[in-house]
Amino acid sequence: MGLVIDLAAVVANWKALAAKAQGARAAAVVKADAYGLGADRVAPALYAAGARDFFVALAGEGRAIRPLLPEDARIFVLSGHMEGADLAGLIPLLNSPEQFFRDRALRPRGPFGIQLDSGMNRLGIEPGEWAAIRTEALAAGPALIMSHLACADEPAHPANAQQLAAFRAMTEGVAVPRSLAATGGILLGPDYHFDLVRPGIGLYGGEPFGDAQPVVTLALPVIQAREVRPGESVGYGYAWTAARPSRVATVAAGYADGLARALARDGKLTLWSGERACPVIGRISMDLITVDVTDLPDVPPALEILNARQGVDALAALSGTIGYEILTSLGRRYERRWL
């Protein structure tokens, strides 16, 4: 019972995405504690598989995994050189002229990379700013120049080609390794691969990598089961009323554990006992979910909400979000086990 993370599946997904970009180095994005699955376990497993480049969002995330990886592992910090950041052993991806000059003043010999804004308007040095500092920045010897695609999960979106053209224009003639593609960009094809690719969500079993192996199984322990007569109701607001003699199981999880109330809004959420689906009934509360197990021969000790039949994207669709949010919201109360 609890949250089971299949590290072999993470490695298999990394290798599969790397194979789609054979001319490029394959990095691994392990920000947000490896999307909630434990960067201290995921990063060493990927290093053992051959990954040497890792991306985190914040310097603190990088410091947490730095002692766990050999010296030849490079850890890039996507937020760059924020004021007061401890970047020892890390490579900030500088996002503005201000960050560039701060970094060179405080870390004149420290390794760094550059993040360019190719049209997402979220993070990165804009074209005019880059033109002004390009010569000085290149002379300082960046380890990487990167940008990020806004619409890579929509292959036909015109922004993909526009950002590709902008990135090429901004980096034409540079001898520095370049990176544009995360998971979605890898799937767009070789034009987007450049020298290094940065698979993230695809490592953890999420879209848009439809061929990903499932990584996460989440089983919720059954605390109690009860018989409910026709006409009796269950949970807050009496949102579900039995139409037949029913057996209801109460499991130990709720919105405090990352399972949002909205998951149950349309009455389509199911939990699983082996091959059999059991509907969630009533409202999801902070710590508890109620499930109709009437059609099971016995009440099991646990019911699964994430497995090979109902992955993170299927769960996300029920609450109008994306698989990223499901993974990164999984609460600390789950007992985690890594295979």
Coordinates of N, CA and C in Angstrom, one line a residue, residues 57-194:
A57 N 14.7 23.5 -10.8 CA 14.2 24.9 -10.9 C 14.9 25.8 -10.0
L58 N 15.3 25.4 -8.8 CA 15.9 26.3 -7.8 C 17.2 25.8 -7.3
A59 N 18.1 26.7 -6.9 CA 19.4 26.3 -6.4 C 19.3 25.3 -5.2
G60 N 18.3 25.5 -4.3 CA 18.1 24.6 -3.2 C 17.9 23.1 -3.7
E61 N 17.1 23.0 -4.8 CA 16.9 21.6 -5.3 C 18.2 21.0 -5.8
G62 N 19.0 21.9 -6.4 CA 20.3 21.4 -6.9 C 21.2 21.0 -5.8
R63 N 21.3 21.8 -4.7 CA 22.1 21.5 -3.6 C 21.7 20.2 -2.9
A64 N 20.4 19.8 -2.9 CA 19.9 18.6 -2.3 C 20.4 17.4 -3.0
I65 N 20.6 17.4 -4.3 CA 21.1 16.2 -5.0 C 22.5 16.3 -5.4
R66 N 23.2 17.4 -5.2 CA 24.6 17.5 -5.6 C 25.5 16.4 -4.9
P67 N 25.3 16.2 -3.5 CA 26.1 15.2 -2.9 C 25.8 13.7 -3.3
L68 N 24.7 13.6 -4.0 CA 24.3 12.2 -4.4 C 24.8 11.8 -5.8
L69 N 25.4 12.7 -6.5 CA 25.9 12.5 -7.8 C 27.4 12.7 -7.9
P70 N 28.0 11.9 -8.8 CA 29.5 12.1 -9.0 C 29.8 13.4 -9.6
E71 N 31.1 13.8 -9.5 CA 31.5 15.1 -9.9 C 31.2 15.4 -11.4
D72 N 31.2 14.4 -12.2 CA 31.0 14.7 -13.6 C 29.5 14.9 -14.0
A73 N 28.6 14.8 -13.0 CA 27.2 15.2 -13.3 C 27.1 16.7 -13.2
R74 N 26.4 17.3 -14.2 CA 26.2 18.7 -14.3 C 24.7 19.0 -13.8
I75 N 24.6 19.9 -12.9 CA 23.2 20.3 -12.4 C 22.9 21.7 -12.8
F76 N 22.0 21.9 -13.7 CA 21.6 23.2 -14.2 C 20.4 23.8 -13.4
V77 N 20.5 25.1 -13.1 CA 19.4 25.7 -12.3 C 18.6 26.6 -13.2
L78 N 17.4 26.3 -13.5 CA 16.6 27.0 -14.5 C 16.3 28.5 -14.0
S79 N 16.2 28.7 -12.7 CA 15.9 30.1 -12.2 C 17.1 31.0 -12.3
G80 N 18.3 30.4 -12.7 CA 19.5 31.2 -12.9 C 20.1 31.6 -11.6
H81 N 20.7 32.8 -11.6 CA 21.4 33.3 -10.4 C 20.5 34.3 -9.7
M82 N 19.7 33.8 -8.8 CA 18.8 34.7 -8.0 C 19.7 35.3 -6.8
E83 N 19.3 36.4 -6.4 CA 20.1 37.1 -5.3 C 20.2 36.2 -4.1
G84 N 21.4 36.0 -3.6 CA 21.6 35.2 -2.4 C 21.7 33.7 -2.6
A85 N 21.6 33.3 -3.9 CA 21.6 31.8 -4.1 C 22.9 31.3 -3.9
D86 N 23.0 30.1 -3.3 CA 24.2 29.3 -3.1 C 24.3 28.4 -4.4
L87 N 25.3 28.7 -5.2 CA 25.4 28.0 -6.5 C 26.6 27.1 -6.6
A88 N 27.2 26.8 -5.4 CA 28.4 26.0 -5.4 C 28.1 24.6 -6.0
G89 N 28.9 24.2 -7.0 CA 28.7 22.9 -7.6 C 27.5 22.9 -8.6
L90 N 26.9 24.0 -8.9 CA 25.7 24.1 -9.8 C 26.0 25.0 -11.0
I91 N 25.2 24.9 -12.0 CA 25.4 25.8 -13.2 C 24.1 26.6 -13.4
P92 N 24.1 27.9 -13.0 CA 22.9 28.7 -13.2 C 22.7 29.0 -14.7
L93 N 21.4 29.0 -15.1 CA 21.0 29.4 -16.5 C 20.5 30.8 -16.4
L94 N 21.4 31.7 -16.8 CA 21.2 33.1 -16.6 C 20.1 33.7 -17.5
N95 N 19.1 34.3 -16.9 CA 17.8 34.7 -17.6 C 17.7 36.1 -17.9
S96 N 18.6 37.0 -17.6 CA 18.5 38.4 -17.8 C 19.9 39.0 -17.8
P97 N 20.1 40.2 -18.4 CA 21.4 40.9 -18.3 C 21.8 41.1 -16.9
E98 N 20.8 41.4 -16.0 CA 21.1 41.6 -14.6 C 21.7 40.4 -14.0
Q99 N 21.1 39.2 -14.3 CA 21.6 38.0 -13.7 C 23.0 37.7 -14.3
F100 N 23.2 38.0 -15.6 CA 24.5 37.8 -16.2 C 25.6 38.6 -15.4
F101 N 25.4 39.9 -15.3 CA 26.4 40.7 -14.6 C 26.6 40.4 -13.2
R102 N 25.5 40.0 -12.5 CA 25.6 39.6 -11.1 C 26.5 38.4 -11.0
D103 N 26.2 37.4 -11.9 CA 26.9 36.1 -11.8 C 28.4 36.3 -12.1
R104 N 28.7 37.1 -13.1 CA 30.1 37.3 -13.5 C 30.8 38.1 -12.4
A105 N 30.1 39.0 -11.7 CA 30.8 39.7 -10.6 C 31.1 38.8 -9.4
L106 N 30.1 38.0 -9.1 CA 30.2 37.2 -7.9 C 30.9 35.8 -8.1
R107 N 30.8 35.3 -9.4 CA 31.3 34.0 -9.7 C 32.1 34.1 -11.0
P108 N 33.2 34.9 -11.1 CA 33.8 35.1 -12.3 C 34.4 33.8 -13.0
R109 N 34.7 32.8 -12.2 CA 35.2 31.6 -12.8 C 34.1 30.4 -12.7
G110 N 33.0 30.7 -12.2 CA 32.0 29.7 -12.0 C 31.3 29.4 -13.4
P111 N 31.0 28.1 -13.6 CA 30.3 27.7 -14.8 C 28.9 28.3 -14.9
F112 N 28.4 28.6 -16.1 CA 27.0 29.2 -16.2 C 26.5 28.8 -17.6
G113 N 25.2 28.9 -17.7 CA 24.6 28.8 -19.0 C 23.7 30.0 -19.3
I114 N 23.1 30.1 -20.4 CA 22.3 31.2 -20.8 C 20.9 30.7 -21.2
Q115 N 19.8 31.3 -20.7 CA 18.5 30.9 -21.2 C 17.9 32.1 -22.0
L116 N 17.5 31.9 -23.2 CA 17.0 32.9 -24.1 C 15.5 32.8 -24.2
D117 N 14.8 33.9 -24.4 CA 13.4 33.9 -24.6 C 13.2 33.9 -26.1
S118 N 12.7 32.8 -26.6 CA 12.4 32.7 -28.1 C 11.0 32.9 -28.4
G119 N 10.2 33.5 -27.4 CA 8.8 33.8 -27.7 C 7.8 33.4 -26.7
M120 N 8.2 32.7 -25.6 CA 7.3 32.3 -24.6 C 6.9 33.5 -23.7
N121 N 7.8 34.5 -23.6 CA 7.6 35.6 -22.7 C 7.3 35.2 -21.3
R122 N 8.2 34.3 -20.8 CA 8.0 33.9 -19.4 C 9.4 34.0 -18.7
L123 N 10.4 33.5 -19.2 CA 11.7 33.5 -18.6 C 12.8 33.5 -19.7
G124 N 13.8 34.3 -19.6 CA 14.9 34.3 -20.5 C 15.3 35.7 -21.0
I125 N 16.5 35.8 -21.6 CA 17.0 37.0 -22.2 C 16.3 37.3 -23.5
E126 N 15.7 38.4 -23.7 CA 15.0 38.8 -24.9 C 16.0 39.1 -26.0
P127 N 15.5 39.0 -27.3 CA 16.4 39.2 -28.4 C 17.2 40.5 -28.4
G128 N 16.6 41.6 -28.1 CA 17.3 42.9 -28.0 C 18.3 42.9 -26.9
E129 N 18.0 42.3 -25.8 CA 19.0 42.3 -24.7 C 20.1 41.4 -25.0
W130 N 19.8 40.2 -25.7 CA 20.8 39.3 -26.1 C 21.8 39.9 -27.1
A131 N 21.3 40.7 -28.0 CA 22.1 41.4 -29.0 C 23.1 42.3 -28.3
A132 N 22.7 42.9 -27.2 CA 23.5 43.9 -26.5 C 24.7 43.2 -25.7
I133 N 24.4 42.0 -25.2 CA 25.4 41.4 -24.3 C 26.0 40.1 -24.9
R134 N 25.6 39.7 -26.1 CA 26.0 38.4 -26.7 C 27.5 38.3 -26.8
T135 N 28.2 39.3 -27.3 CA 29.6 39.1 -27.5 C 30.3 38.9 -26.1
E136 N 29.9 39.7 -25.1 CA 30.5 39.5 -23.8 C 30.2 38.2 -23.2
A137 N 28.9 37.8 -23.3 CA 28.4 36.5 -22.7 C 29.2 35.4 -23.4
L138 N 29.3 35.4 -24.7 CA 30.0 34.2 -25.3 C 31.5 34.2 -25.0
A139 N 32.1 35.4 -24.8 CA 33.5 35.4 -24.4 C 33.7 34.8 -23.0
A140 N 32.7 34.9 -22.2 CA 32.8 34.3 -20.9 C 32.7 32.8 -20.8
G141 N 32.3 32.2 -22.0 CA 32.3 30.7 -22.1 C 31.1 30.0 -21.4
P142 N 29.9 30.2 -21.9 CA 28.8 29.5 -21.3 C 28.9 28.0 -21.6
A143 N 28.3 27.2 -20.7 CA 28.3 25.8 -20.9 C 27.2 25.3 -21.8
L144 N 26.1 26.2 -21.9 CA 24.9 25.8 -22.6 C 24.1 27.1 -22.9
I145 N 23.5 27.1 -24.1 CA 22.5 28.1 -24.4 C 21.2 27.4 -24.7
M146 N 20.1 27.8 -24.0 CA 18.9 27.0 -24.1 C 17.7 28.0 -24.3
S147 N 16.6 27.5 -24.7 CA 15.3 28.1 -24.7 C 14.2 27.1 -24.4
H148 N 13.0 27.5 -24.3 CA 11.9 26.6 -24.0 C 10.7 26.8 -24.8
L149 N 10.1 25.7 -25.3 CA 8.9 25.8 -26.2 C 7.6 25.9 -25.4
A150 N 6.8 26.8 -25.9 CA 5.5 27.0 -25.2 C 4.4 26.1 -25.5
C151 N 4.5 25.5 -26.8 CA 3.3 24.8 -27.3 C 3.8 23.4 -27.9
A152 N 4.8 22.9 -27.4 CA 5.4 21.6 -27.9 C 4.4 20.5 -27.8
D153 N 3.5 20.5 -26.9 CA 2.5 19.4 -26.7 C 1.4 19.5 -27.8
E154 N 1.4 20.6 -28.6 CA 0.5 20.7 -29.7 C 1.4 20.8 -31.0
P155 N 1.7 19.6 -31.6 CA 2.6 19.6 -32.7 C 2.3 20.5 -33.9
A156 N 1.0 20.8 -34.1 CA 0.6 21.6 -35.3 C 0.6 23.1 -34.9
H157 N 0.9 23.5 -33.7 CA 0.8 24.9 -33.3 C 1.9 25.7 -34.0
P158 N 1.5 26.8 -34.6 CA 2.5 27.6 -35.4 C 3.6 28.2 -34.5
A159 N 3.4 28.3 -33.2 CA 4.4 28.8 -32.3 C 5.7 28.0 -32.3
N160 N 5.5 26.6 -32.5 CA 6.7 25.8 -32.5 C 7.7 26.2 -33.6
A161 N 7.3 26.3 -34.8 CA 8.2 26.7 -35.9 C 8.7 28.2 -35.7
Q162 N 7.8 29.0 -35.1 CA 8.3 30.4 -34.9 C 9.4 30.5 -33.8
Q163 N 9.2 29.7 -32.8 CA 10.2 29.7 -31.7 C 11.5 29.0 -32.2
L164 N 11.4 28.0 -33.0 CA 12.6 27.3 -33.6 C 13.4 28.4 -34.4
A165 N 12.6 29.1 -35.3 CA 13.3 30.1 -36.1 C 14.0 31.2 -35.3
A166 N 13.3 31.6 -34.2 CA 13.8 32.7 -33.3 C 15.1 32.2 -32.6
F167 N 15.0 30.9 -32.1 CA 16.2 30.4 -31.4 C 17.4 30.2 -32.3
R168 N 17.1 29.8 -33.6 CA 18.2 29.7 -34.5 C 18.8 31.0 -34.8
A169 N 17.9 32.0 -35.0 CA 18.4 33.4 -35.3 C 19.3 33.9 -34.2
M170 N 18.9 33.7 -33.0 CA 19.6 34.2 -31.8 C 20.9 33.5 -31.6
T171 N 21.0 32.3 -32.1 CA 22.2 31.5 -31.7 C 23.0 31.1 -33.0
E172 N 22.7 31.7 -34.1 CA 23.4 31.4 -35.3 C 24.9 31.7 -35.1
G173 N 25.7 30.7 -35.5 CA 27.2 30.9 -35.5 C 27.8 30.7 -34.1
V174 N 27.1 30.3 -33.1 CA 27.7 30.1 -31.8 C 28.3 28.7 -31.8
A175 N 29.4 28.6 -31.0 CA 30.0 27.3 -30.8 C 29.6 26.6 -29.5
V176 N 28.7 27.2 -28.8 CA 28.2 26.7 -27.5 C 27.1 25.6 -27.8
P177 N 27.1 24.5 -27.0 CA 26.0 23.6 -27.1 C 24.7 24.2 -26.9
R178 N 23.7 23.8 -27.7 CA 22.3 24.4 -27.6 C 21.3 23.4 -27.2
S179 N 20.2 23.9 -26.6 CA 19.1 23.0 -26.2 C 17.8 23.8 -26.3
L180 N 16.8 23.2 -27.0 CA 15.5 23.8 -27.1 C 14.4 22.8 -26.6
A181 N 14.6 21.5 -26.7 CA 13.5 20.5 -26.6 C 13.4 19.9 -25.2
A182 N 12.3 20.0 -24.6 CA 11.9 19.1 -23.5 C 11.2 17.9 -24.1
T183 N 10.3 17.2 -23.3 CA 9.7 16.0 -23.8 C 8.9 16.3 -25.1
G184 N 8.1 17.3 -25.1 CA 7.3 17.6 -26.3 C 8.1 17.9 -27.5
G185 N 9.2 18.7 -27.2 CA 10.1 19.1 -28.3 C 10.8 17.9 -28.9
I186 N 11.2 17.0 -28.1 CA 11.8 15.7 -28.6 C 10.9 15.1 -29.6
L187 N 9.6 15.0 -29.3 CA 8.7 14.4 -30.2 C 8.4 15.1 -31.5
L188 N 8.8 16.4 -31.5 CA 8.6 17.2 -32.7 C 9.6 16.9 -33.8
G189 N 10.7 16.2 -33.5 CA 11.6 15.7 -34.5 C 12.9 16.4 -34.4
P190 N 13.9 15.9 -35.3 CA 15.3 16.3 -35.2 C 15.6 17.8 -35.3
D191 N 14.7 18.5 -36.0 CA 15.0 20.0 -36.1 C 15.0 20.7 -34.8
Y192 N 14.4 20.1 -33.8 CA 14.3 20.7 -32.5 C 15.3 20.2 -31.5
H193 N 16.1 19.2 -31.9 CA 16.9 18.5 -30.9 C 18.2 19.2 -30.6
F194 N 18.9 19.8 -31.5 CA 20.1 20.5 -31.3 C 21.1 19.6 -30.5

